[in-house]
Amino acid sequence: MSISFIDTHSHYQDKAFDGDRYELLERIHRENGVRSVIVIGYDIPSSETAVEMAERLDFVFAAVGVHPEECNDIPENWLDEVRRLAAHEKVCAIGEIGLDYHYEGYDKKRQEIVFRRQLELAKELKKPVSVHVRDASEDSLRILSDYGQTDGVMHCFAGSAETAEQVLKLGMHISFTGVLTFKNAKKALKALERVPLDRLLTETDCPYMAPEPFRGQRCDSSMIIKMLEKIAEVKGISVEDAAKATSENAVRLFGLA
Ligand SMILES: [Zn+2]
């Protein structure tokens, strides 16, 4: 297989992978062009597990951080814990962090504080961020712009083409999940048109968001080939070139060896 690509956002800690986690990762790395994988934490225990997985496999890297939906459920010393984990040599980013106003009962103020502390930590440690935003584009852009230019990625991008442009102005990258391949992906495809090839990344957010024709199944990084086919189509380039460009971006942004 000559095409290889990078999954910049995955959750292989998830129980969906309990039966075959390492077997699966080793197989898709060997046989399906999965060059590197970043396992992303969403609270302290899942960040810890991401680091353990990165220690075990050379092509796996970790991101550590607290997801906005977990921000009420973390120990008092959470920031020290993120800082401690981030010191590991295979931690390539702080994430996933951000804002999520999707479900009733979210705590805007608390989410903002937890997001800001982690943006500041990332700046201090000179690490990129993996940002999660759902139904909170305006507030996220306001907060991010307080920090000037930001190295990082707006993951699982679901905003408009206009929002994409604002994210790009902040110096950030954008990545799309399997959503790109869905029948109702018009908005995502419009946004994709605006993202220059040197700011685009690939990701799965697995075990969720499997692309067509696997929609509804457990997702894994090998399925990124379906996203690359879509990117190639929209950009009018070959799948090989789409894979090459997005991989180079990931290596540069996250400093992957
Ligand atoms: Zn995620």
mmCIF file of C-alpha atoms and ligand atoms in Angstrom:
data_model
loop_
_atom_site.group_PDB
_atom_site.id
_atom_site.type_symbol
_atom_site.label_atom_id
_atom_site.label_comp_id
_atom_site.label_asym_id
_atom_site.label_seq_id
_atom_site.Cartn_x
_atom_site.Cartn_y
_atom_site.Cartn_z
ATOM 1 C CA MET A 1 0.000 0.000 0.000
ATOM 2 C CA SER A 2 1.704 3.194 -1.110
ATOM 3 C CA ILE A 3 -0.828 5.658 0.304
ATOM 4 C CA SER A 4 -0.279 6.489 3.953
ATOM 5 C CA PHE A 5 -2.058 8.935 6.212
ATOM 6 C CA ILE A 6 -2.347 10.112 9.814
ATOM 7 C CA ASP A 7 -5.287 9.954 12.198
ATOM 8 C CA THR A 8 -4.950 13.188 14.191
ATOM 9 C CA HIS A 9 -7.941 12.535 16.475
ATOM 10 C CA SER A 10 -8.931 9.125 17.826
ATOM 11 C CA HIS A 11 -10.231 7.569 21.023
ATOM 12 C CA TYR A 12 -8.777 4.071 21.084
ATOM 13 C CA GLN A 13 -9.195 4.077 24.890
ATOM 14 C CA ASP A 14 -12.912 3.589 24.263
ATOM 15 C CA LYS A 15 -14.480 0.338 25.410
ATOM 16 C CA ALA A 16 -15.513 -0.301 21.804
ATOM 17 C CA PHE A 17 -11.884 -1.400 21.311
ATOM 18 C CA ASP A 18 -11.560 -3.543 24.452
ATOM 19 C CA GLY A 19 -11.624 -6.787 22.481
ATOM 20 C CA ASP A 20 -8.881 -6.068 19.943
ATOM 21 C CA ARG A 21 -7.272 -2.653 20.632
ATOM 22 C CA TYR A 22 -3.581 -3.396 19.985
ATOM 23 C CA GLU A 23 -4.181 -6.125 17.432
ATOM 24 C CA LEU A 24 -6.310 -3.707 15.398
ATOM 25 C CA LEU A 25 -3.824 -0.833 15.675
ATOM 26 C CA GLU A 26 -0.876 -3.014 14.649
ATOM 27 C CA ARG A 27 -2.823 -4.467 11.728
ATOM 28 C CA ILE A 28 -4.031 -1.160 10.262
ATOM 29 C CA HIS A 29 -0.541 0.296 10.705
ATOM 30 C CA ARG A 30 0.997 -2.654 8.867
ATOM 31 C CA GLU A 31 -1.613 -3.239 6.179
ATOM 32 C CA ASN A 32 -3.829 -0.187 5.652
ATOM 33 C CA GLY A 33 -1.553 2.818 5.354
ATOM 34 C CA VAL A 34 -2.137 4.160 8.862
ATOM 35 C CA ARG A 35 1.203 5.862 9.422
ATOM 36 C CA SER A 36 0.580 7.511 12.807
ATOM 37 C CA VAL A 37 -2.302 7.849 15.244
ATOM 38 C CA ILE A 38 -2.948 10.469 17.903
ATOM 39 C CA VAL A 39 -5.029 9.149 20.808
ATOM 40 C CA ILE A 40 -6.858 12.026 22.476
ATOM 41 C CA GLY A 41 -7.823 12.292 26.123
ATOM 42 C CA TYR A 42 -11.053 13.901 27.350
ATOM 43 C CA ASP A 43 -10.477 13.756 31.124
ATOM 44 C CA ILE A 44 -7.594 12.771 33.409
ATOM 45 C CA PRO A 45 -7.978 8.946 33.295
ATOM 46 C CA SER A 46 -8.470 8.859 29.497
ATOM 47 C CA SER A 47 -5.451 11.148 29.050
ATOM 48 C CA GLU A 48 -3.406 8.818 31.237
ATOM 49 C CA THR A 49 -4.489 5.859 29.093
ATOM 50 C CA ALA A 50 -3.629 7.758 25.901
ATOM 51 C CA VAL A 51 -0.070 8.211 27.223
ATOM 52 C CA GLU A 52 0.167 4.508 28.111
ATOM 53 C CA MET A 53 -0.912 3.560 24.599
ATOM 54 C CA ALA A 54 1.675 5.912 23.111
ATOM 55 C CA GLU A 55 4.359 4.302 25.283
ATOM 56 C CA ARG A 56 3.416 0.889 23.972
ATOM 57 C CA LEU A 57 3.346 1.565 20.195
ATOM 58 C CA ASP A 58 5.907 3.730 18.412
ATOM 59 C CA PHE A 59 3.439 5.068 15.806
ATOM 60 C CA VAL A 60 0.934 6.159 18.464
ATOM 61 C CA PHE A 61 1.074 9.629 20.053
ATOM 62 C CA ALA A 62 -1.070 11.170 22.778
ATOM 63 C CA ALA A 63 -2.951 14.374 23.473
ATOM 64 C CA VAL A 64 -3.954 15.185 27.051
ATOM 65 C CA GLY A 65 -6.687 17.480 28.267
ATOM 66 C CA VAL A 66 -10.194 17.995 29.599
ATOM 67 C CA HIS A 67 -13.185 18.039 27.235
ATOM 68 C CA PRO A 68 -15.854 20.688 27.954
ATOM 69 C CA GLU A 69 -18.473 18.056 28.785
ATOM 70 C CA GLU A 70 -16.186 16.647 31.506
ATOM 71 C CA CYS A 71 -15.316 19.987 33.102
ATOM 72 C CA ASN A 72 -17.568 19.546 36.156
ATOM 73 C CA ASP A 73 -16.279 16.089 36.867
ATOM 74 C CA ILE A 74 -12.549 16.613 37.392
ATOM 75 C CA PRO A 75 -10.350 16.718 40.488
ATOM 76 C CA GLU A 76 -9.393 20.053 42.003
ATOM 77 C CA ASN A 77 -5.786 19.659 40.855
ATOM 78 C CA TRP A 78 -6.830 18.828 37.280
ATOM 79 C CA LEU A 79 -4.567 21.427 35.675
ATOM 80 C CA ASP A 80 -1.502 20.080 37.494
ATOM 81 C CA GLU A 81 -2.459 16.624 36.285
ATOM 82 C CA VAL A 82 -2.706 17.784 32.666
ATOM 83 C CA ARG A 83 0.637 19.538 33.054
ATOM 84 C CA ARG A 84 2.252 16.424 34.540
ATOM 85 C CA LEU A 85 0.960 14.218 31.702
ATOM 86 C CA ALA A 86 1.917 16.771 29.041
ATOM 87 C CA ALA A 87 5.567 16.464 30.075
ATOM 88 C CA HIS A 88 5.726 12.973 28.550
ATOM 89 C CA GLU A 89 7.824 12.903 25.367
ATOM 90 C CA LYS A 90 5.025 11.336 23.313
ATOM 91 C CA VAL A 91 2.403 13.921 24.208
ATOM 92 C CA CYS A 92 2.134 16.027 21.072
ATOM 93 C CA ALA A 93 -0.852 18.263 21.942
ATOM 94 C CA ILE A 94 -3.234 19.554 24.579
ATOM 95 C CA GLY A 95 -6.717 18.235 23.841
ATOM 96 C CA GLU A 96 -9.374 17.815 23.487
ATOM 97 C CA ILE A 97 -10.432 21.148 24.865
ATOM 98 C CA GLY A 98 -13.140 23.619 23.876
ATOM 99 C CA LEU A 99 -16.800 24.453 24.333
ATOM 100 C CA ASP A 100 -19.905 22.305 23.926
ATOM 101 C CA TYR A 101 -23.386 23.771 24.364
ATOM 102 C CA HIS A 102 -25.198 20.855 22.752
ATOM 103 C CA TYR A 103 -26.821 19.176 25.748
ATOM 104 C CA GLU A 104 -29.018 20.845 28.380
ATOM 105 C CA GLY A 105 -27.354 21.662 31.670
ATOM 106 C CA TYR A 106 -23.953 22.770 30.374
ATOM 107 C CA ASP A 107 -22.057 25.306 32.449
ATOM 108 C CA LYS A 108 -20.847 28.083 30.138
ATOM 109 C CA LYS A 109 -18.714 29.855 32.728
ATOM 110 C CA ARG A 110 -16.979 26.717 33.911
ATOM 111 C CA GLN A 111 -16.359 25.532 30.336
ATOM 112 C CA GLU A 112 -14.775 28.859 29.485
ATOM 113 C CA ILE A 113 -12.440 28.785 32.493
ATOM 114 C CA VAL A 114 -11.316 25.206 31.794
ATOM 115 C CA PHE A 115 -10.826 26.032 28.090
ATOM 116 C CA ARG A 116 -8.805 29.182 28.859
ATOM 117 C CA ARG A 117 -6.533 27.503 31.432
ATOM 118 C CA GLN A 118 -5.652 24.808 28.894
ATOM 119 C CA LEU A 119 -5.078 27.285 26.054
ATOM 120 C CA GLU A 120 -2.680 29.109 28.380
ATOM 121 C CA LEU A 121 -0.958 25.862 29.343
ATOM 122 C CA ALA A 122 -0.507 24.960 25.659
ATOM 123 C CA LYS A 123 1.062 28.353 24.958
ATOM 124 C CA GLU A 124 3.352 27.978 27.944
ATOM 125 C CA LEU A 125 4.444 24.482 26.875
ATOM 126 C CA LYS A 126 4.560 25.466 23.178
ATOM 127 C CA LYS A 127 2.228 22.626 22.241
ATOM 128 C CA PRO A 128 -0.578 22.737 19.690
ATOM 129 C CA VAL A 129 -4.206 22.317 20.769
ATOM 130 C CA SER A 130 -6.936 19.990 19.549
ATOM 131 C CA VAL A 131 -10.150 21.975 19.876
ATOM 132 C CA HIS A 132 -13.688 20.609 20.120
ATOM 133 C CA VAL A 133 -16.571 22.996 19.455
ATOM 134 C CA ARG A 134 -20.242 22.115 19.294
ATOM 135 C CA ASP A 135 -22.990 24.718 19.026
ATOM 136 C CA ALA A 136 -20.563 27.299 20.390
ATOM 137 C CA SER A 137 -18.732 28.797 17.386
ATOM 138 C CA GLU A 138 -19.123 32.417 18.412
ATOM 139 C CA ASP A 139 -17.862 32.047 21.992
ATOM 140 C CA SER A 140 -15.005 29.782 20.878
ATOM 141 C CA LEU A 141 -13.775 32.262 18.300
ATOM 142 C CA ARG A 142 -14.020 35.085 20.851
ATOM 143 C CA ILE A 143 -11.949 33.161 23.396
ATOM 144 C CA LEU A 144 -9.390 31.890 20.877
ATOM 145 C CA SER A 145 -8.852 35.361 19.446
ATOM 146 C CA ASP A 146 -7.857 36.603 22.937
ATOM 147 C CA TYR A 147 -4.736 34.463 22.561
ATOM 148 C CA GLY A 148 -3.705 35.715 19.121
ATOM 149 C CA GLN A 149 -2.360 33.165 16.684
ATOM 150 C CA THR A 150 -2.868 29.600 17.851
ATOM 151 C CA ASP A 151 -1.122 26.430 16.739
ATOM 152 C CA GLY A 152 -3.735 23.768 16.608
ATOM 153 C CA VAL A 153 -6.714 22.231 14.924
ATOM 154 C CA MET A 154 -10.457 22.733 15.013
ATOM 155 C CA HIS A 155 -11.385 19.068 14.994
ATOM 156 C CA CYS A 156 -14.556 17.459 13.599
ATOM 157 C CA PHE A 157 -15.333 20.754 11.932
ATOM 158 C CA ALA A 158 -19.071 21.343 11.625
ATOM 159 C CA GLY A 159 -19.207 25.093 11.099
ATOM 160 C CA SER A 160 -19.967 27.184 8.052
ATOM 161 C CA ALA A 161 -17.501 28.248 5.370
ATOM 162 C CA GLU A 162 -17.420 31.696 7.028
ATOM 163 C CA THR A 163 -16.527 30.189 10.410
ATOM 164 C CA ALA A 164 -13.813 28.141 8.687
ATOM 165 C CA GLU A 165 -12.280 31.355 7.397
ATOM 166 C CA GLN A 166 -12.217 32.875 10.871
ATOM 167 C CA VAL A 167 -10.547 29.754 12.244
ATOM 168 C CA LEU A 168 -7.924 29.926 9.491
ATOM 169 C CA LYS A 169 -7.268 33.584 10.311
ATOM 170 C CA LEU A 170 -6.313 32.514 13.830
ATOM 171 C CA GLY A 171 -3.587 30.377 12.269
ATOM 172 C CA MET A 172 -5.347 27.117 13.010
ATOM 173 C CA HIS A 173 -5.822 23.985 10.955
ATOM 174 C CA ILE A 174 -9.172 22.338 10.248
ATOM 175 C CA SER A 175 -10.087 18.683 10.109
ATOM 176 C CA PHE A 176 -13.227 16.835 9.142
ATOM 177 C CA THR A 177 -14.395 13.391 10.161
ATOM 178 C CA GLY A 178 -16.439 10.848 8.190
ATOM 179 C CA VAL A 179 -19.166 13.496 8.024
ATOM 180 C CA LEU A 180 -17.538 14.579 4.737
ATOM 181 C CA THR A 181 -18.817 11.412 3.106
ATOM 182 C CA PHE A 182 -22.395 11.599 4.371
ATOM 183 C CA LYS A 183 -25.231 12.273 1.937
ATOM 184 C CA ASN A 184 -26.147 15.502 3.765
ATOM 185 C CA ALA A 185 -22.585 16.830 3.893
ATOM 186 C CA LYS A 186 -23.246 19.967 1.827
ATOM 187 C CA LYS A 187 -22.212 22.372 4.600
ATOM 188 C CA ALA A 188 -19.032 20.453 5.399
ATOM 189 C CA LEU A 189 -18.087 20.268 1.716
ATOM 190 C CA LYS A 190 -18.630 24.019 1.325
ATOM 191 C CA ALA A 191 -16.324 24.611 4.292
ATOM 192 C CA LEU A 192 -13.778 22.157 2.876
ATOM 193 C CA GLU A 193 -13.652 24.156 -0.365
ATOM 194 C CA ARG A 194 -12.381 27.162 1.621
ATOM 195 C CA VAL A 195 -9.665 25.316 3.545
ATOM 196 C CA PRO A 196 -6.318 25.470 1.733
ATOM 197 C CA LEU A 197 -4.543 22.154 1.386
ATOM 198 C CA ASP A 198 -1.729 23.237 3.709
ATOM 199 C CA ARG A 199 -4.190 23.733 6.619
ATOM 200 C CA LEU A 200 -6.121 20.517 6.287
ATOM 201 C CA LEU A 201 -5.776 17.443 8.515
ATOM 202 C CA THR A 202 -7.356 13.985 8.538
ATOM 203 C CA GLU A 203 -9.014 12.365 11.538
ATOM 204 C CA THR A 204 -11.642 9.821 12.518
ATOM 205 C CA ASP A 205 -12.860 10.675 16.074
ATOM 206 C CA CYS A 206 -13.189 6.880 16.258
ATOM 207 C CA PRO A 207 -14.997 4.807 17.447
ATOM 208 C CA TYR A 208 -17.579 7.373 16.300
ATOM 209 C CA MET A 209 -18.292 9.018 12.958
ATOM 210 C CA ALA A 210 -17.504 6.170 10.557
ATOM 211 C CA PRO A 211 -17.617 7.365 6.936
ATOM 212 C CA GLU A 212 -19.827 5.959 4.204
ATOM 213 C CA PRO A 213 -20.130 3.093 3.357
ATOM 214 C CA PHE A 214 -19.364 2.096 6.979
ATOM 215 C CA ARG A 215 -21.710 4.588 8.619
ATOM 216 C CA GLY A 216 -23.035 3.311 11.954
ATOM 217 C CA GLN A 217 -20.234 0.755 12.346
ATOM 218 C CA ARG A 218 -17.271 1.012 14.697
ATOM 219 C CA CYS A 219 -14.858 3.412 13.056
ATOM 220 C CA ASP A 220 -11.072 2.964 12.894
ATOM 221 C CA SER A 221 -8.208 4.905 11.294
ATOM 222 C CA SER A 222 -8.069 2.771 8.121
ATOM 223 C CA MET A 223 -11.366 4.386 7.064
ATOM 224 C CA ILE A 224 -9.586 7.724 6.539
ATOM 225 C CA ILE A 225 -9.048 6.605 2.945
ATOM 226 C CA LYS A 226 -12.755 7.440 2.400
ATOM 227 C CA MET A 227 -12.249 10.999 3.667
ATOM 228 C CA LEU A 228 -9.171 11.354 1.457
ATOM 229 C CA GLU A 229 -11.167 10.286 -1.608
ATOM 230 C CA LYS A 230 -13.641 13.066 -0.845
ATOM 231 C CA ILE A 231 -10.907 15.650 -0.235
ATOM 232 C CA ALA A 232 -9.243 14.649 -3.531
ATOM 233 C CA GLU A 233 -12.537 15.023 -5.364
ATOM 234 C CA VAL A 234 -13.299 18.478 -3.899
ATOM 235 C CA LYS A 235 -9.751 19.765 -4.407
ATOM 236 C CA GLY A 236 -9.323 18.235 -7.847
ATOM 237 C CA ILE A 237 -6.158 16.326 -6.915
ATOM 238 C CA SER A 238 -5.173 12.680 -6.611
ATOM 239 C CA VAL A 239 -5.846 10.689 -3.447
ATOM 240 C CA GLU A 240 -2.063 10.225 -3.142
ATOM 241 C CA ASP A 241 -1.492 13.984 -3.150
ATOM 242 C CA ALA A 242 -4.300 14.553 -0.640
ATOM 243 C CA ALA A 243 -2.731 11.951 1.665
ATOM 244 C CA LYS A 244 0.738 13.418 1.243
ATOM 245 C CA ALA A 245 -0.336 17.012 1.947
ATOM 246 C CA THR A 246 -2.462 16.209 5.005
ATOM 247 C CA SER A 247 0.243 13.939 6.447
ATOM 248 C CA GLU A 248 2.891 16.625 6.043
ATOM 249 C CA ASN A 249 0.622 19.098 7.833
ATOM 250 C CA ALA A 250 0.110 16.697 10.748
ATOM 251 C CA VAL A 251 3.835 15.969 11.057
ATOM 252 C CA ARG A 252 4.632 19.693 11.045
ATOM 253 C CA LEU A 253 1.873 20.786 13.434
ATOM 254 C CA PHE A 254 2.268 18.003 16.006
ATOM 255 C CA GLY A 255 6.010 17.450 15.569
ATOM 256 C CA LEU A 256 5.492 13.744 14.906
ATOM 257 C CA ALA A 257 8.729 11.856 14.434
HETATM 258 ZN ZN ZN B 1 -12.895 13.480 20.135
#
